XYZ file of C-alpha atoms in Angstrom:
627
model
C 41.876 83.940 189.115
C 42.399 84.547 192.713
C 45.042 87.353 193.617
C 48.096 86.922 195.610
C 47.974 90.327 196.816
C 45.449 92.913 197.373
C 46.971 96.754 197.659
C 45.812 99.745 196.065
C 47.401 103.178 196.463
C 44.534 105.316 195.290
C 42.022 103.928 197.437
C 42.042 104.840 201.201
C 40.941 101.768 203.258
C 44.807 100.403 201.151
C 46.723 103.496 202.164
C 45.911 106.770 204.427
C 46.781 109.760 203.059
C 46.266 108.852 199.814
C 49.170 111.036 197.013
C 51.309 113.038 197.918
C 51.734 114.060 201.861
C 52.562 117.476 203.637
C 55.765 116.955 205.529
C 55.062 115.440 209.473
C 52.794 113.042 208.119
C 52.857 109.327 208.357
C 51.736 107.054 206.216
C 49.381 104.196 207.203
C 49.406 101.167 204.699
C 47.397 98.118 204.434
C 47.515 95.020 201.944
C 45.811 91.415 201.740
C 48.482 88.397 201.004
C 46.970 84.931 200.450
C 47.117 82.810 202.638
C 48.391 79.821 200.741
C 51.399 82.015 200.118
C 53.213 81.372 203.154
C 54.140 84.312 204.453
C 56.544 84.577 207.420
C 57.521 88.205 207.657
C 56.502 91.007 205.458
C 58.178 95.032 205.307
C 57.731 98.091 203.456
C 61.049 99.347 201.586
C 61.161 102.819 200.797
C 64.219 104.025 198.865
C 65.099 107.884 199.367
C 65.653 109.014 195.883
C 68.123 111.758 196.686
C 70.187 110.254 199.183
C 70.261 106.624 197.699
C 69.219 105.485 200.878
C 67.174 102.135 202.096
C 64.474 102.291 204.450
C 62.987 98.825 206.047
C 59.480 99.377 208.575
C 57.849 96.275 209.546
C 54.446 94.720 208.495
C 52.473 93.879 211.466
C 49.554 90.770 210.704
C 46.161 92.308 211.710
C 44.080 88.818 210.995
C 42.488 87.001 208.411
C 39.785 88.141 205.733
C 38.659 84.604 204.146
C 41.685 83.211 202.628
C 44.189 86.761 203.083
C 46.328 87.641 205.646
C 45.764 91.147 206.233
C 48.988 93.394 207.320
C 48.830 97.010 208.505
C 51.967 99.061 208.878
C 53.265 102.689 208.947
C 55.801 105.224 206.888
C 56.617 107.286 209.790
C 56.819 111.702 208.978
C 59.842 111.752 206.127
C 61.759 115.269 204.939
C 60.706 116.713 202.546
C 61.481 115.294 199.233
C 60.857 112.261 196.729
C 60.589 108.456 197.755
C 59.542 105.272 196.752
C 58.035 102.164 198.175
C 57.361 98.730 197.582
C 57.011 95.568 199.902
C 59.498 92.874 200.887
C 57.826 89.686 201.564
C 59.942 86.356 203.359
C 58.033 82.815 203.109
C 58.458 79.263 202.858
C 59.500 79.408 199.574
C 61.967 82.204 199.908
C 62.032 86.037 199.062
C 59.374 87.547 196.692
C 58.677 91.081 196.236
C 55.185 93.568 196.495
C 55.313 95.947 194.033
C 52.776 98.110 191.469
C 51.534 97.311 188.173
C 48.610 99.878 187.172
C 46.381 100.742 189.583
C 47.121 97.030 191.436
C 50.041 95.298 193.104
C 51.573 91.789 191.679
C 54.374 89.407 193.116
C 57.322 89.285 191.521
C 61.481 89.397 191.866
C 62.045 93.235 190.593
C 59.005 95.339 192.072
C 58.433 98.562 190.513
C 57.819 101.075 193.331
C 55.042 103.576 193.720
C 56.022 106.986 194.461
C 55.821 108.932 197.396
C 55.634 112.532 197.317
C 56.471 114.958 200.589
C 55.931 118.537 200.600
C 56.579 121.560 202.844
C 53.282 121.867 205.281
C 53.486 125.369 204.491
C 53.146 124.885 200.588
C 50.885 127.680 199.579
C 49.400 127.709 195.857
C 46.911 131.023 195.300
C 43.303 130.350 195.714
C 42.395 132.906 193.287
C 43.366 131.177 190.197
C 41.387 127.606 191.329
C 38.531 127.102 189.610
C 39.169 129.709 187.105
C 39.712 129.892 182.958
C 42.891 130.270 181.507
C 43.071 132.013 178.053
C 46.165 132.049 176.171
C 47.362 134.644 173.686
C 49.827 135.426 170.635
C 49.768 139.117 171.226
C 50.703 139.497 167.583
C 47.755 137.624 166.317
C 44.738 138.000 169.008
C 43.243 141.838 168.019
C 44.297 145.006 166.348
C 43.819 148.386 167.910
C 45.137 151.626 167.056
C 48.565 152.386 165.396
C 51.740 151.169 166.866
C 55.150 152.044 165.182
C 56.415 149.509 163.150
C 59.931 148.394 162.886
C 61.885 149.307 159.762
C 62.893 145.800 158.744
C 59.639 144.407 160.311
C 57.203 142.748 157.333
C 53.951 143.828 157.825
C 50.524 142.319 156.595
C 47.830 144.083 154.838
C 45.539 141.578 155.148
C 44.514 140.553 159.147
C 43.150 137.175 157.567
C 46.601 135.908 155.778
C 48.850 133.004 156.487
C 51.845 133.947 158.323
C 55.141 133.752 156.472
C 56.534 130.321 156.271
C 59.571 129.795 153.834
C 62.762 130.797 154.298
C 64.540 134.147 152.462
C 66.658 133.754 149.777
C 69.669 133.098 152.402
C 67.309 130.161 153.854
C 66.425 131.477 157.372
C 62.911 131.952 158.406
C 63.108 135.120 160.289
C 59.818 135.251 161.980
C 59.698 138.934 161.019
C 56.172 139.047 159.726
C 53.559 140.998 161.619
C 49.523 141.461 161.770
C 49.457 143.938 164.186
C 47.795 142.595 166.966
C 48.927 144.414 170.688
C 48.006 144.965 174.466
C 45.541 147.754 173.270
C 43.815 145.318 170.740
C 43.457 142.667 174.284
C 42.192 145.059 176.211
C 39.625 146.165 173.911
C 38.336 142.445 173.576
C 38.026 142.480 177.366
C 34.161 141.741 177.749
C 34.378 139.288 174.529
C 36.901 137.084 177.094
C 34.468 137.840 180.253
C 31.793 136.394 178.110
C 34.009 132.575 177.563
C 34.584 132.270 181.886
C 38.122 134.182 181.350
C 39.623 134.616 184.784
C 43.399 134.670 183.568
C 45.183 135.616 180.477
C 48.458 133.881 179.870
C 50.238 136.407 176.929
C 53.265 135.352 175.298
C 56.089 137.431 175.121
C 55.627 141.432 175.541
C 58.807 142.871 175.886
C 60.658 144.093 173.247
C 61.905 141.706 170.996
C 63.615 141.071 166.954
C 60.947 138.409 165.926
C 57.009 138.318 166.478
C 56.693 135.343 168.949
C 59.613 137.378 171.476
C 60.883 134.371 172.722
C 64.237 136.284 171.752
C 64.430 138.812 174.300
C 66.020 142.151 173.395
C 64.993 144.909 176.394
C 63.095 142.949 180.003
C 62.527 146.109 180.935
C 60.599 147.180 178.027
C 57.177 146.672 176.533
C 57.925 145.921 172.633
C 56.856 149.286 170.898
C 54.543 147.582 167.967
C 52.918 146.055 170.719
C 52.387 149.550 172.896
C 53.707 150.699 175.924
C 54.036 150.094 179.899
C 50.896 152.611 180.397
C 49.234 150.368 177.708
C 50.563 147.072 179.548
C 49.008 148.832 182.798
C 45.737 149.756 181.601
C 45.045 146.311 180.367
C 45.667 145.030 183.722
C 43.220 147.564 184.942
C 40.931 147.398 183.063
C 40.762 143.271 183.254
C 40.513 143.437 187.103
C 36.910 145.089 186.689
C 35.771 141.968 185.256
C 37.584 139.697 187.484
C 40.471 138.740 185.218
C 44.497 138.750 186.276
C 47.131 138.461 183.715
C 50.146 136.611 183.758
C 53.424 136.966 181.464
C 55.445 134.560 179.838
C 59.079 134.879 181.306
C 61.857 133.883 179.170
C 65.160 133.752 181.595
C 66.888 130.543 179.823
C 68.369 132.773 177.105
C 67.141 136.653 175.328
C 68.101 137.345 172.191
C 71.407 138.037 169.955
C 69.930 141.091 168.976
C 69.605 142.536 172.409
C 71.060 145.014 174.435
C 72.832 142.362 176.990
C 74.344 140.493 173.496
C 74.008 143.147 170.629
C 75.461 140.897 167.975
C 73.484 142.662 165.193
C 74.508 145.837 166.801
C 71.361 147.672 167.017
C 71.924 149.034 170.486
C 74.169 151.687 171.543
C 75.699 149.795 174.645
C 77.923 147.222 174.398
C 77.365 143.599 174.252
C 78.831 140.532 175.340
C 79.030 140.113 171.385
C 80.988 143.002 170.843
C 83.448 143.489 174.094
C 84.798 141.282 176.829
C 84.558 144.561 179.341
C 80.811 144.373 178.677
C 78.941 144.344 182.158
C 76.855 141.372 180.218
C 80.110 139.498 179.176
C 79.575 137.089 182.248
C 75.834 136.143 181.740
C 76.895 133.874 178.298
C 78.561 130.836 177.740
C 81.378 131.379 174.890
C 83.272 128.290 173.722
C 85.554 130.205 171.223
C 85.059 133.857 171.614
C 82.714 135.425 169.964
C 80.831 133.560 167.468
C 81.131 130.099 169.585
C 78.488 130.413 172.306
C 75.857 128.094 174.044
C 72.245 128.659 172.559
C 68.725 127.449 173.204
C 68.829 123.851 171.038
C 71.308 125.132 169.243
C 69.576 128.603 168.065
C 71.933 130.615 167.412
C 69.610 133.913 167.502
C 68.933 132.702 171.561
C 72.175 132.891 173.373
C 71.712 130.789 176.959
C 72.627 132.836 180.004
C 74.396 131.267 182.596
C 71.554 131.682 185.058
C 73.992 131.250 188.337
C 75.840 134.384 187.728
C 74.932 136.661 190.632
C 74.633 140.019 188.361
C 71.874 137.953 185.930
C 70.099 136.883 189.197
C 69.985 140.700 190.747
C 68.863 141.945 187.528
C 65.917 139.261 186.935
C 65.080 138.754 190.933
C 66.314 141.999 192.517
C 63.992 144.479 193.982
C 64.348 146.294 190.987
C 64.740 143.507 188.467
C 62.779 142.013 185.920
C 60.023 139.862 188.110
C 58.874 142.791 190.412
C 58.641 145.337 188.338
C 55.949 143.778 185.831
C 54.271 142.602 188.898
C 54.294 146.196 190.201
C 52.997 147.289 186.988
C 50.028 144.741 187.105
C 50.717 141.456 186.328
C 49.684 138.667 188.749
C 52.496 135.771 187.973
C 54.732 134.290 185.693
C 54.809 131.279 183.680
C 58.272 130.030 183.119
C 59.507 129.166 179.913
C 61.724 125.663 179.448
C 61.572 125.586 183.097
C 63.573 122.166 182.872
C 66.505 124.082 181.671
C 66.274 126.667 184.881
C 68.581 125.876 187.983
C 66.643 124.952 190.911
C 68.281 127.442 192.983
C 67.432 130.459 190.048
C 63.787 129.230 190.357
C 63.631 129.543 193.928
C 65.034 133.134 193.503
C 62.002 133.996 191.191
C 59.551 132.333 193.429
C 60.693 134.453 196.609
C 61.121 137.708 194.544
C 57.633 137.100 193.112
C 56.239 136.370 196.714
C 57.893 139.519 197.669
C 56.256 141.587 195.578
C 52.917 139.760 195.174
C 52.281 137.299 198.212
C 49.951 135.589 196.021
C 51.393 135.651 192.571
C 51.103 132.225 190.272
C 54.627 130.510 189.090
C 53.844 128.005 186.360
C 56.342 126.012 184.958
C 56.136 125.007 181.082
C 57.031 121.117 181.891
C 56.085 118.450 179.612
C 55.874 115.475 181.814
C 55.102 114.296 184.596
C 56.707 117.001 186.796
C 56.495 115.527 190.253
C 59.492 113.279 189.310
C 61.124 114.360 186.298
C 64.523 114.398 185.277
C 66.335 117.023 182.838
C 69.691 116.990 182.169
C 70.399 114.342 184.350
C 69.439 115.562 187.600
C 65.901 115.124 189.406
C 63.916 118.444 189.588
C 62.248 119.519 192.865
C 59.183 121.561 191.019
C 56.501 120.503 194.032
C 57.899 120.897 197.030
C 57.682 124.202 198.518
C 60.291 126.407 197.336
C 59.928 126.413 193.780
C 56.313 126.046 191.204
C 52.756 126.742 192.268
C 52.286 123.987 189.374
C 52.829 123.636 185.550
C 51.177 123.177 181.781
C 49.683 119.894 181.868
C 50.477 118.203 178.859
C 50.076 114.840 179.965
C 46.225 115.027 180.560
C 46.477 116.893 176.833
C 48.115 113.472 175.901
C 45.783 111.497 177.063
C 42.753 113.184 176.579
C 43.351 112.945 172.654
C 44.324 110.057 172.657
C 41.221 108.963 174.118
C 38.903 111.081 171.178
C 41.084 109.267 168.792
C 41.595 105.972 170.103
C 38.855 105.620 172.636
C 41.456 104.838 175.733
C 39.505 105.622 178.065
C 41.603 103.313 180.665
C 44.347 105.425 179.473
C 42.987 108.514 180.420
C 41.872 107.676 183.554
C 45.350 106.405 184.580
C 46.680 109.520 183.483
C 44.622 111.685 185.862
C 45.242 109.231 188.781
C 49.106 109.347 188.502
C 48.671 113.139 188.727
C 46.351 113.213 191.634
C 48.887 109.975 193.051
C 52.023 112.305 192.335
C 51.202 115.931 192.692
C 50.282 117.367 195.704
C 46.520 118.565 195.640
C 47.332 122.653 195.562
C 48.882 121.479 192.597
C 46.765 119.959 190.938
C 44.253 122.519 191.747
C 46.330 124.884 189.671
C 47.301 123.103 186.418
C 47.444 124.634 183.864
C 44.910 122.475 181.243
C 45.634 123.028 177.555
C 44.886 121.414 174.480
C 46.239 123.354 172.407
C 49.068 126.444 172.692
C 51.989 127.973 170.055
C 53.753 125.131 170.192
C 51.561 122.599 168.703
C 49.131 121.915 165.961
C 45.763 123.478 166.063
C 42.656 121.720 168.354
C 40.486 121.011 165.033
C 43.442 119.954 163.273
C 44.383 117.160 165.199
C 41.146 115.590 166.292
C 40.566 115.455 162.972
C 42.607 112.366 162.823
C 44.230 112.742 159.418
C 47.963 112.637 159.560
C 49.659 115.863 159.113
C 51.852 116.542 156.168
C 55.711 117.332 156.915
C 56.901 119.791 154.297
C 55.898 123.412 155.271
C 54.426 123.923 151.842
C 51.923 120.543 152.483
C 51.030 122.433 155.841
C 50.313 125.844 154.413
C 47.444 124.199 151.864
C 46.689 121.316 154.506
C 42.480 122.259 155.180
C 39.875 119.577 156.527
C 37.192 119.052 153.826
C 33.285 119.963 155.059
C 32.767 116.339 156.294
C 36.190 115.671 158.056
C 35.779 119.541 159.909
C 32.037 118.489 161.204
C 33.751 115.180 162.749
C 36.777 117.056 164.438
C 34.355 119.541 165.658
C 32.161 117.043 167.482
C 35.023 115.434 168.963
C 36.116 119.135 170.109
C 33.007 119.757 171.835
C 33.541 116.549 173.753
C 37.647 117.043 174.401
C 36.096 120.956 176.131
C 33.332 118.930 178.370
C 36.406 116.961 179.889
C 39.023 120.213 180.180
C 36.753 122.442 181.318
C 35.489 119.795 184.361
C 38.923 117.570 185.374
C 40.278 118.971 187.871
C 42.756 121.870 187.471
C 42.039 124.903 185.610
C 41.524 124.229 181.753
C 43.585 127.087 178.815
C 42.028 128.285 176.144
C 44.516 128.705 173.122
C 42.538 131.905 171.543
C 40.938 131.245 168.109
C 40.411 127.324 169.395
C 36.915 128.435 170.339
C 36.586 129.919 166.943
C 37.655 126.722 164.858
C 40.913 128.142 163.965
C 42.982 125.168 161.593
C 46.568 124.359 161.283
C 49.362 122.671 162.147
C 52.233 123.611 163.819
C 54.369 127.002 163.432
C 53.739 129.178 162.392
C 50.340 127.530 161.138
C 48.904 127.406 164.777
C 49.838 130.920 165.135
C 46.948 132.283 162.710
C 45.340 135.574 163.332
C 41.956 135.202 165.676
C 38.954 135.028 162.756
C 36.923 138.498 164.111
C 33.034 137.809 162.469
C 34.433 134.708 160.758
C 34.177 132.431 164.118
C 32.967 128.965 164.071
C 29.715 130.051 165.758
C 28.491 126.622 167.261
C 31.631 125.774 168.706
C 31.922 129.314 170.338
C 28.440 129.002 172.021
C 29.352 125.786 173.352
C 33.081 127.490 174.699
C 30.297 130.036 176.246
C 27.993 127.554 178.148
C 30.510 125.697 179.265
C 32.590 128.560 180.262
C 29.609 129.857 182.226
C 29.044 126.713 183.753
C 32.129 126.773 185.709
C 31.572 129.862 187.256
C 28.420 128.564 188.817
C 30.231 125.367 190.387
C 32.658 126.354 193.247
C 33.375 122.200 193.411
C 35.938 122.654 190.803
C 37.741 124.973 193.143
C 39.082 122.009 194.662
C 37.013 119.664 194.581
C 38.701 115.623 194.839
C 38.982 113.271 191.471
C 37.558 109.665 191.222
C 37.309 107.596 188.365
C 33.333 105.868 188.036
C 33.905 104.254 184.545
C 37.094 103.573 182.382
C 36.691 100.984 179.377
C 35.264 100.368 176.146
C 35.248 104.076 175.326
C 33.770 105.443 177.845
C 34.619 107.229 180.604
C 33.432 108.893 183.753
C 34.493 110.911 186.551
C 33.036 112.545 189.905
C 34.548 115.557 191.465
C 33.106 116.494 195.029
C 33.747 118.501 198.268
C 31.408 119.804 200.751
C 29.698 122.023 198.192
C 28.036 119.041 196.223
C 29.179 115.888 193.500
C 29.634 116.428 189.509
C 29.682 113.649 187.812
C 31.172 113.940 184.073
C 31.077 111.977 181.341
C 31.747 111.596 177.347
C 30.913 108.273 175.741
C 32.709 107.161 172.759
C 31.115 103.964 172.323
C 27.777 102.970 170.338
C 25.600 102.112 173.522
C 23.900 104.234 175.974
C 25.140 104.408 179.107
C 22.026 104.897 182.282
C 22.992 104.164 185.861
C 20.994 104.729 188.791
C 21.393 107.501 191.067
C 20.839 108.107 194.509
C 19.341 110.837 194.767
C 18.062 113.592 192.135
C 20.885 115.584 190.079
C 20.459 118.608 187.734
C 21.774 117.701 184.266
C 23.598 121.029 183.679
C 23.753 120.611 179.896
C 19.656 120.009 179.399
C 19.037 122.190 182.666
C 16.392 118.967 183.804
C 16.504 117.167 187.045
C 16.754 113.210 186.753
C 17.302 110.531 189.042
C 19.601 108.545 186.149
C 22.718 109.652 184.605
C 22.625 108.850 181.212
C 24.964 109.076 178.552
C 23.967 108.531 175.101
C 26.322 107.148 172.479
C 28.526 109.678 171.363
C 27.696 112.241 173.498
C 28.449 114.081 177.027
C 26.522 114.513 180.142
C 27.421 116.805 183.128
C 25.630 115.982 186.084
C 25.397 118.441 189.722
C 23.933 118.038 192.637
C 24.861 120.271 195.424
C 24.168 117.858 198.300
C 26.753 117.958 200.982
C 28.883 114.298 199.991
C 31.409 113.046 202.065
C 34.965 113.268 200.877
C 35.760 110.147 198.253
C 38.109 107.532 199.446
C 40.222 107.276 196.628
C 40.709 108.199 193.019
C 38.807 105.334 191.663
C 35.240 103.632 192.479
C 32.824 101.103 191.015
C 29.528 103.044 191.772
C 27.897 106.299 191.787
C 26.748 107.981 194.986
């Protein structure tokens, strides 16, 4: 069936830039209208998403391309900040609308806009974590070395290799008091183990002193939790991980600390006074209290996580002061931060942290922990501004996690394409160039465990005996080494959850949060971690190299990344047929080491292609052919 109208936003010759644009740019846009349409006069409406405003530009008719009218017209240089766009078409039948369906554009009365993203020119993201290997850790749970001290009321395992507590006490709380020991000195001793998987950055939860083992709770900022060792220990590790090229970055938890700290002392365990204990407390203005003192504003209703009111000037000197919170763990070592329920941070207290960070470190990483689509998402009712100069480098990308399971599960590939489109569509590229890839982290079930495809009991008892049988394991794995062949080579930077590599099981917490298996690893699935770690380091187009889609459908799907250094092309095929397509010229099929002048993809399998050819930049985000 002929179309009425030909645009497409990821391909260049339809719009120039493609994504998201530095600010001072225009934007050049071209569509095809049939002819037996009747066109009269044709505009491009673009709708300012913070001011409410309407913005009308003309379509100018360039000529005619069999039976289209082709129009050409321009976005002229916008501030910085979100928009949308869609086109406004008069005929001889009246007033119809251009707007986007997919990756095409269809007529109709109420267009759906595409977005248009507009960032500061002088948006800076830090080259030295592009093209790198995030690893993330449960301090608690990675590696054991030495003796810390242990806290009195602290639960302590004998056995490294046990599940972690998971029913409540006889009052019905699940404390989260159980420990295995693991610390900073136990990290840094694993050091050349996490040189030998690619490691170029370790993202550790919590380290600073804390009531429960994950330290989401904050008691001290300014303190390294004792079981877990000291600020020499916390410095040595950083040290010691720049010899093998590896920067660490901490998890900062600035929405709320804990009610047993020093700033809200509710349990009393501090010497100082709260904002539990005393209105005159110099912390009494960083909480919310409805109904002084046991009525306060917590994380989700927590009531062990206080929330801090993060506009009050004293919280905002202590965290982003020259002697707060963010510099000093940067001074100690640390390269950047990652931003916990960065949704439920002011704009304004994010900027703070991004310029105190830059002030300290002109190249330190902010990631955000963001669960959609961040370019345009709204918390709370109000539009965020992650991407636009002031505030993230980027965030944890758990869309592409999304997708990319549901394509080992379901075989969407078209999904997961789309997915990684609307990213490189939304996002600008330094952005994208710094995502932060997981498929797995503390807040969700295990790798194995879910591409295993069984559904996951409820009750925590179910979860604590929940195990894949021999047969089920050997399927999940295999779908595992395909998920790592398509984080380790989309573009951003793919995360490691530690003990993933190992074929660690379980659901979620504190199931996911299982001790790392030392000489009990899944050794296949390690190896392949290893090669494919390695790989990366050898393949500087995944520095930044641009996305384009080659194949989406019936279960298959492949990409290309290229740049000036050379092409990859990427592929896992879920379907029963072999996939072969001609090449133009010879590539070196990285996974066999063999040169070939065919990419093939057998069924059920992965192939990753390289040739380091100089190729011209793509000209858009999705293409019928290899080159």
């Amino acid at each position: 069936m002929e179309q009425q109208i030909i645009f497409y936003s990821r391909q260049m010759a339809y719009r120039s830039p493609m994504g998201a644009v530095a600010q001072g740019q225009s934007v050049t846009l071209h569509l095809q209208l049939a002819r037996r349409l009747g066109i009269l006069q044709a505009s491009i409406v673009v709708l300012d998403d913070a001011q409410g405003s309407r913005m009308e530009y003309p379509l100018e008719w360039e000529g005619l391309e069999g039976a289209y009218d082709c129009y050409k017209g321009e976005i002229p240089a916008l501030p910085v900040g979100l928009y949308w766009y869609f086109f406004q078409l008069d005929g001889v039948d009246g007033r119809c609308y251009g707007g986007r369906q997919g990756r095409e554009a269809i007529l109709t009365d109420k267009p759906a806009a595409w977005q248009l993203s507009i960032y500061q020119k002088t948006y800076q993201t830090p080259d030295w974590i592009k093209g790198g290997l995030y690893y993330h850790i449960f301090v608690d749970r990675f590696c054991k070395e030495g003796d810390m001290p242990v806290r009195e009321d602290a639960c302590m395992h004998e056995d490294w290799y046990e599940q972690p507590e998971y029913l409540p006490d006889a009052e019905g709380v699940i404390r989260n008091r159980d420990f295995f020991g693991g610390n900073l000195r136990g990290i840094t001793s694993k050091l050349r183990y996490l040189n030998s998987l690619g490691v170029t950055c370790l993202y550790l939860s919590p380290i600073f002193e804390a009531y429960s083992n994950h330290k989401y709770d904050t008691g001290n900022y300014m303190r390294i939790d004792p079981m877990f060792g000291t600020e020499q220990d916390f410095q040595i590790l950083c040290q010691k991980a720049q010899t093998y090229g590896i920067r660490v970055v901490l998890d900062g938890v600035f929405n709320h600390t804990g009610s047993d700290s020093i700033y809200f002392n509710r349990e009393g365990r501090y010497p100082h006074l709260g904002a539990y204990q005393s209105t005159g407390s110099p912390y009494y203005k960083w909480y919310r209290f409805s109904e002084y003192p046991d009525r306060y504003e917590s994380w989700w209703g927590i009531d062990t996580m206080p929330q801090v009111e993060e506009n009050n000037p004293e919280y905002q000197e202590f965290i982003c002061g020259r002697q707060g919170v963010v510099r000093k763990w940067l001074r100690a070592g640390a390269s950047g931060w990652r931003l916990d329920v960065a949704d439920e941070l002011p704009d304004s207290f994010i900027e703070k942290v991004r310029t105190a960070a830059q002030a300290e470190k002109k190249d330190c990483l902010l990631i955000g922990e963001v669960w959609e689509d961040a370019s345009n998402k709204i918390a709370y009712g109000k539009r965020r501004h992650y991407f636009e100069g002031k505030q993230l480098d980027s965030v944890m990308n758990y869309p592409l996690r999304s997708a990319i399971l549901d394509f080992l599960l379901h075989k969407n590939a078209e999904g997961l394409a789309e997915t990684m489109e609307t990213i490189c569509e939304n996002y600008p590229p330094q952005v994208v160039h710094c995502l932060m890839n997981g498929l797995g982290t503390h807040d969700t079930p295990r790798l194995l465990t879910v591409l295993s495809g069984r559904e996951l009991p409820k009750t925590r008892q179910q979860q604590a005996e929940f195990a894949l049988d021999e047969q089920t394991r050997a399927m999940a794995e295999a779908r595992v080494r395909q998920a790592i062949v398509l984080q380790m080579f989309l573009p951003g930077v793919p995360c490691v959850y530690y003990g993933d590599e190992a074929g660690l099981q379980g659901c979620g917490d504190p199931f996911n949060r299982g001790c790392y298996p030392w000489k009990q690893e899944n050794r296949r699935l390690l190896a392949w971690y290893r090669k494919l770690g390695k790989l990366r380091k050898t393949l500087p187009v995944l520095k930044q190299g641009e996305y384009c889609t080659v194949l989406a459908e019936n279960g298959c799907y492949i990409f290309k990344r290229s740049d000036q250094n050379g092409t990859l092309l990427v592929g896992v095929n879920l379907s029963e047929n072999e996939i072969s397509m001609p090449l133009e010229r010879y590539y070196e099929n990285l996974l066999s080491g063999h040169p070939s002048g065919d990419f093939r993809l057998p069924p059920g399998g992965s192939a990753v292609y390289y040739s380091a050819k100089l190729q011209e930049p793509n000209t858009g985000y999705f293409c019928n052919n290899i080159k």
